[in-house]
């Protein structure tokens, strides 16, 4: 669930930074002001909730077993990027994701 929330946060961030058609400013204050959008704020909230769940998971399983599951986030965000934003998935990217999934399966079975 933590990984799914992190992936959802990435989607919210993308909506948040893509919703403004104006140009990014060259000042720190101007850039920060453009980042205070509903999408970014929702993304931060999702990350916070995901972090709480992640801490719970770390309290129950070994770090070396839990951490590789973060790779599932690559799969979820790639699929969401393709489905929601029309991102392209090349053969090379799909192969890399398949390798990540294979590694996760190996870790899960160990």
XYZ file of N, CA, C and O in Angstrom:
440
model
N 0.830 -1.198 0.000
C 0.000 0.000 0.000
C 0.871 1.258 0.000
O 0.539 2.246 -0.654
N 1.967 1.203 0.734
C 2.879 2.342 0.780
C 3.417 2.680 -0.608
O 3.448 3.851 -1.006
N 3.807 1.658 -1.355
C 4.336 1.872 -2.703
C 3.247 2.412 -3.620
O 3.504 3.308 -4.432
N 2.036 1.908 -3.494
C 0.925 2.398 -4.315
C 0.635 3.868 -4.012
O 0.379 4.659 -4.926
N 0.700 4.244 -2.744
C 0.483 5.654 -2.382
C 1.591 6.536 -2.943
O 1.339 7.662 -3.380
N 2.818 6.035 -2.918
C 3.928 6.812 -3.492
C 3.745 7.000 -4.995
O 4.016 8.079 -5.530
N 3.281 5.945 -5.676
C 3.013 6.065 -7.113
C 1.880 7.066 -7.360
O 1.958 7.898 -8.274
N 0.840 6.995 -6.547
C -0.268 7.947 -6.675
C 0.215 9.375 -6.420
O -0.234 10.321 -7.076
N 1.146 9.521 -5.488
C 1.716 10.849 -5.213
C 2.436 11.384 -6.446
O 2.317 12.571 -6.777
N 3.158 10.522 -7.156
C 3.849 10.955 -8.373
C 2.855 11.434 -9.430
O 3.094 12.436 -10.111
N 1.744 10.738 -9.544
C 0.714 11.143 -10.501
C 0.138 12.501 -10.110
O -0.032 13.388 -10.948
N -0.151 12.673 -8.819
C -0.669 13.961 -8.340
C 0.349 15.066 -8.580
O -0.018 16.178 -9.000
N 1.637 14.781 -8.331
C 2.684 15.778 -8.586
C 2.693 16.179 -10.055
O 2.799 17.364 -10.387
N 2.598 15.200 -10.931
C 2.609 15.491 -12.373
C 1.432 16.380 -12.747
O 1.593 17.357 -13.484
N 0.237 16.053 -12.231
C -0.912 16.924 -12.468
C -0.650 18.318 -11.908
O -0.972 19.323 -12.539
N -0.073 18.372 -10.721
C 0.161 19.650 -10.061
C 1.122 20.559 -10.800
O 0.887 21.758 -10.905
N 2.193 19.995 -11.341
C 3.173 20.837 -12.033
C 2.814 21.041 -13.499
O 3.336 21.952 -14.133
N 1.920 20.211 -14.032
C 1.518 20.353 -15.430
C 0.300 21.246 -15.604
O 0.013 21.680 -16.704
N -0.414 21.523 -14.519
C -1.661 22.273 -14.630
C -1.442 23.746 -14.926
O -2.324 24.409 -15.422
N -0.253 24.247 -14.645
C 0.018 25.665 -14.873
C 0.661 25.831 -16.240
O 1.739 25.314 -16.496
N 0.002 26.562 -17.111
C 0.542 26.741 -18.459
C 1.565 27.876 -18.525
O 2.197 28.079 -19.538
N 1.732 28.609 -17.437
C 2.689 29.708 -17.418
C 4.118 29.214 -17.367
O 4.410 28.058 -17.119
N 5.040 30.115 -17.613
C 6.460 29.781 -17.592
C 6.964 29.708 -16.154
O 6.500 30.435 -15.287
N 7.915 28.799 -15.903
C 8.562 28.738 -14.595
C 9.404 29.990 -14.436
O 9.996 30.486 -15.378
N 9.438 30.505 -13.229
C 10.214 31.712 -12.979
C 11.636 31.330 -12.606
O 11.932 30.174 -12.325
N 12.500 32.312 -12.606
C 13.906 32.064 -12.294
C 14.252 32.428 -10.863
O 15.418 32.433 -10.491
N 13.266 32.724 -10.059
C 13.521 33.034 -8.659
C 13.016 31.897 -7.792
O 12.051 31.210 -8.145
N 13.653 31.692 -6.668
C 13.248 30.617 -5.763
C 11.822 30.828 -5.272
O 11.009 29.908 -5.283
N 11.508 32.042 -4.872
C 10.166 32.338 -4.362
C 9.104 32.120 -5.441
O 8.048 31.542 -5.184
N 9.393 32.541 -6.660
C 8.444 32.346 -7.753
C 8.225 30.878 -8.064
O 7.103 30.445 -8.309
N 9.295 30.109 -8.050
C 9.186 28.665 -8.297
C 8.390 28.001 -7.188
O 7.516 27.170 -7.451
N 8.669 28.334 -5.934
C 7.921 27.759 -4.819
C 6.445 28.108 -4.907
O 5.590 27.265 -4.630
N 6.140 29.332 -5.306
C 4.741 29.742 -5.433
C 4.021 28.914 -6.500
O 2.862 28.545 -6.331
N 4.708 28.589 -7.585
C 4.092 27.782 -8.643
C 3.903 26.334 -8.214
O 3.107 25.618 -8.806
N 4.638 25.897 -7.189
C 4.523 24.521 -6.723
C 3.390 24.325 -5.725
O 3.062 23.195 -5.385
N 2.810 25.401 -5.254
C 1.705 25.283 -4.301
C 0.402 25.163 -5.110
O -0.333 26.122 -5.277
N 0.190 23.959 -5.618
C -1.013 23.662 -6.391
C -1.734 22.514 -5.695
O -1.128 21.778 -4.907
N -3.002 22.337 -5.975
C -3.711 21.209 -5.358
C -3.044 19.860 -5.637
O -2.941 19.022 -4.747
N -2.573 19.659 -6.859
C -1.931 18.395 -7.195
C -0.690 18.132 -6.365
O -0.481 17.021 -5.873
N 0.131 19.149 -6.209
C 1.353 18.994 -5.408
C 1.003 18.768 -3.941
O 1.586 17.901 -3.280
N 0.046 19.510 -3.436
C -0.349 19.334 -2.034
C -0.954 17.951 -1.787
O -0.660 17.310 -0.769
N -1.761 17.475 -2.715
C -2.315 16.118 -2.594
C -1.184 15.093 -2.645
O -1.164 14.128 -1.876
N -0.236 15.304 -3.547
C 0.910 14.405 -3.638
C 1.697 14.343 -2.338
O 2.103 13.265 -1.894
N 1.914 15.486 -1.719
C 2.632 15.511 -0.437
C 1.855 14.763 0.643
O 2.443 14.025 1.444
N 0.540 14.932 0.648
C -0.279 14.221 1.633
C -0.229 12.709 1.404
O -0.124 11.927 2.359
N -0.269 12.295 0.140
C -0.168 10.867 -0.168
C 1.186 10.303 0.252
O 1.275 9.195 0.783
N 2.242 11.072 0.016
C 3.573 10.641 0.451
C 3.638 10.511 1.970
O 4.253 9.578 2.494
N 3.037 11.447 2.671
C 3.056 11.391 4.143
C 2.360 10.122 4.634
O 2.889 9.408 5.501
N 1.199 9.829 4.078
C 0.473 8.623 4.471
C 1.270 7.369 4.093
O 1.384 6.424 4.878
N 1.829 7.373 2.896
C 2.651 6.249 2.464
C 3.860 6.041 3.354
O 4.248 4.902 3.633
N 4.447 7.134 3.820
C 5.596 7.032 4.716
C 5.202 6.389 6.038
O 5.936 5.550 6.575
N 4.053 6.753 6.571
C 3.582 6.130 7.807
C 3.380 4.628 7.626
O 3.771 3.827 8.483
N 2.813 4.233 6.498
C 2.636 2.817 6.223
C 3.981 2.120 6.014
O 4.173 0.984 6.448
N 4.903 2.806 5.378
C 6.241 2.247 5.147
C 6.958 2.006 6.479
O 7.585 0.956 6.673
N 6.854 2.941 7.384
C 7.470 2.770 8.699
C 6.872 1.583 9.437
O 7.582 0.831 10.113
N 5.579 1.392 9.291
C 4.920 0.230 9.894
C 5.468 -1.059 9.292
O 5.765 -2.019 10.007
N 5.605 -1.073 7.978
C 6.134 -2.260 7.306
C 7.566 -2.546 7.754
O 7.927 -3.699 8.008
N 8.380 -1.512 7.858
C 9.769 -1.707 8.273
C 9.873 -2.251 9.691
O 10.832 -2.942 10.025
N 8.887 -1.954 10.511
C 8.877 -2.483 11.865
C 8.544 -3.963 11.923
O 8.752 -4.608 12.948
N 8.057 -4.504 10.806
C 7.600 -5.898 10.794
C 8.462 -6.840 9.966
O 8.420 -8.047 10.158
N 9.188 -6.306 8.986
C 9.994 -7.176 8.116
C 11.414 -6.622 8.006
O 11.670 -5.461 8.324
N 12.308 -7.469 7.519
C 13.695 -7.048 7.322
C 13.768 -5.986 6.228
O 13.057 -6.069 5.226
N 14.634 -5.017 6.422
C 14.817 -3.952 5.440
C 15.232 -4.522 4.090
O 14.735 -4.108 3.045
N 16.133 -5.502 4.118
C 16.617 -6.081 2.862
C 15.519 -6.822 2.103
O 15.633 -7.031 0.900
N 14.462 -7.209 2.784
C 13.340 -7.847 2.095
C 12.292 -6.810 1.681
O 11.691 -6.920 0.620
N 12.098 -5.798 2.484
C 11.063 -4.795 2.195
C 11.472 -3.839 1.076
O 10.654 -3.531 0.198
N 12.701 -3.373 1.096
C 13.085 -2.288 0.198
C 12.960 -2.617 -1.287
O 12.530 -1.761 -2.070
N 13.305 -3.823 -1.728
C 13.140 -4.090 -3.165
C 11.711 -3.896 -3.670
O 11.509 -3.630 -4.856
N 10.731 -3.983 -2.797
C 9.349 -3.794 -3.236
C 9.071 -2.350 -3.657
O 8.066 -2.081 -4.318
N 9.958 -1.458 -3.314
C 9.833 -0.081 -3.797
C 9.876 -0.076 -5.326
O 9.269 0.774 -5.976
N 10.542 -1.067 -5.905
C 10.610 -1.176 -7.358
C 9.260 -1.330 -8.022
O 9.105 -1.013 -9.205
N 8.277 -1.812 -7.282
C 6.928 -1.913 -7.840
C 6.424 -0.518 -8.230
O 5.637 -0.367 -9.167
N 6.926 0.492 -7.531
C 6.558 1.867 -7.870
C 6.933 2.233 -9.293
O 6.220 2.983 -9.964
N 8.065 1.696 -9.796
C 8.460 1.943 -11.181
C 7.409 1.395 -12.142
O 7.058 2.033 -13.127
N 6.928 0.213 -11.827
C 5.919 -0.415 -12.677
C 4.627 0.403 -12.646
O 4.057 0.730 -13.697
N 4.173 0.736 -11.451
C 2.908 1.475 -11.307
C 2.966 2.844 -11.972
O 2.031 3.245 -12.669
N 4.066 3.572 -11.766
C 4.147 4.916 -12.352
C 4.317 4.858 -13.866
O 3.806 5.726 -14.574
N 4.990 3.842 -14.363
C 5.122 3.707 -15.820
C 3.768 3.424 -16.452
O 3.409 4.039 -17.461
N 3.024 2.503 -15.858
C 1.686 2.184 -16.391
C 0.775 3.403 -16.286
O 0.050 3.736 -17.230
N 0.816 4.090 -15.154
C -0.019 5.294 -14.983
C 0.392 6.379 -15.969
O -0.478 7.066 -16.532
N 1.688 6.551 -16.174
C 2.150 7.553 -17.136
C 1.668 7.259 -18.538
O 1.271 8.162 -19.276
N 1.680 5.993 -18.900
C 1.191 5.585 -20.221
C -0.316 5.793 -20.330
O -0.820 6.361 -21.297
N -1.044 5.349 -19.295
C -2.504 5.368 -19.330
C -3.073 6.779 -19.201
O -3.966 7.182 -19.941
N -2.532 7.553 -18.263
C -3.109 8.865 -17.960
C -2.508 9.979 -18.811
O -3.227 10.850 -19.300
N -1.177 9.944 -18.998
C -0.493 11.059 -19.659
C -0.038 10.743 -21.086
O 0.522 11.593 -21.760
N -0.250 9.490 -21.520
C 0.166 9.125 -22.872
C 1.661 8.943 -23.026
O 2.179 9.033 -24.148
N 2.379 8.676 -21.942
C 3.824 8.433 -22.018
C 4.093 7.220 -22.904
O 3.308 6.274 -22.933
N 5.204 7.248 -23.599
C 5.606 6.134 -24.443
C 6.386 5.106 -23.630
O 7.193 5.470 -22.773
N 6.149 3.837 -23.875
C 6.897 2.767 -23.223
C 7.664 2.029 -24.316
O 7.080 1.263 -25.086
N 8.960 2.277 -24.368
C 9.801 1.626 -25.372
C 10.063 0.180 -24.972
O 9.842 -0.217 -23.823
N 10.558 -0.593 -25.913
C 10.922 -1.983 -25.628
C 12.009 -2.015 -24.567
O 11.980 -2.855 -23.647
N 12.948 -1.101 -24.649
C 14.031 -1.043 -23.664
C 13.483 -0.758 -22.264
O 13.877 -1.399 -21.286
N 12.561 0.176 -22.139
C 11.963 0.487 -20.841
C 11.145 -0.686 -20.312
O 11.215 -1.032 -19.137
N 10.364 -1.303 -21.178
C 9.563 -2.458 -20.763
C 10.456 -3.608 -20.307
O 10.152 -4.287 -19.317
N 11.561 -3.812 -20.999
C 12.502 -4.862 -20.603
C 13.104 -4.551 -19.240
O 13.219 -5.446 -18.385
N 13.475 -3.313 -19.014
C 14.011 -2.916 -17.710
C 13.009 -3.136 -16.596
O 13.362 -3.633 -15.507
N 11.775 -2.800 -16.846
C 10.731 -3.004 -15.840
C 10.523 -4.488 -15.577
O 10.350 -4.911 -14.430
N 10.560 -5.297 -16.632
C 10.427 -6.746 -16.451
C 11.569 -7.293 -15.592
O 11.350 -8.164 -14.737
N 12.771 -6.771 -15.778
C 13.899 -7.190 -14.946
C 13.701 -6.793 -13.489
O 14.014 -7.563 -12.579
N 13.176 -5.598 -13.261
C 12.887 -5.148 -11.897
C 11.866 -6.075 -11.254
O 12.038 -6.521 -10.113
N 10.805 -6.388 -11.987
C 9.762 -7.283 -11.456
C 10.353 -8.657 -11.163
O 10.072 -9.260 -10.112
N 11.210 -9.155 -12.046
C 11.862 -10.426 -11.799
C 12.703 -10.412 -10.536
O 12.677 -11.371 -9.740
N 13.402 -9.321 -10.305
C 14.190 -9.180 -9.074
C 13.315 -9.158 -7.845
O 13.639 -9.765 -6.812
N 12.184 -8.480 -7.930
C 11.252 -8.418 -6.795
C 10.714 -9.813 -6.482
O 10.612 -10.207 -5.321
N 10.391 -10.559 -7.529
C 9.893 -11.929 -7.318
C 10.959 -12.771 -6.632
O 10.668 -13.521 -5.689
N 12.197 -12.646 -7.061
C 13.286 -13.411 -6.435
C 13.452 -13.039 -4.964
O 13.626 -13.908 -4.106
N 13.387 -11.756 -4.655
C 13.515 -11.319 -3.263
C 12.334 -11.829 -2.433
O 12.505 -12.299 -1.314
N 11.134 -11.761 -3.005
C 9.939 -12.201 -2.277
C 9.996 -13.691 -1.965
O 9.507 -14.131 -0.918
N 10.592 -14.453 -2.844
C 10.661 -15.903 -2.658
C 11.806 -16.326 -1.751
O 11.872 -17.483 -1.348
N 12.687 -15.402 -1.424
C 13.850 -15.773 -0.590
C 13.525 -15.822 0.883
O 12.570 -15.286 1.355
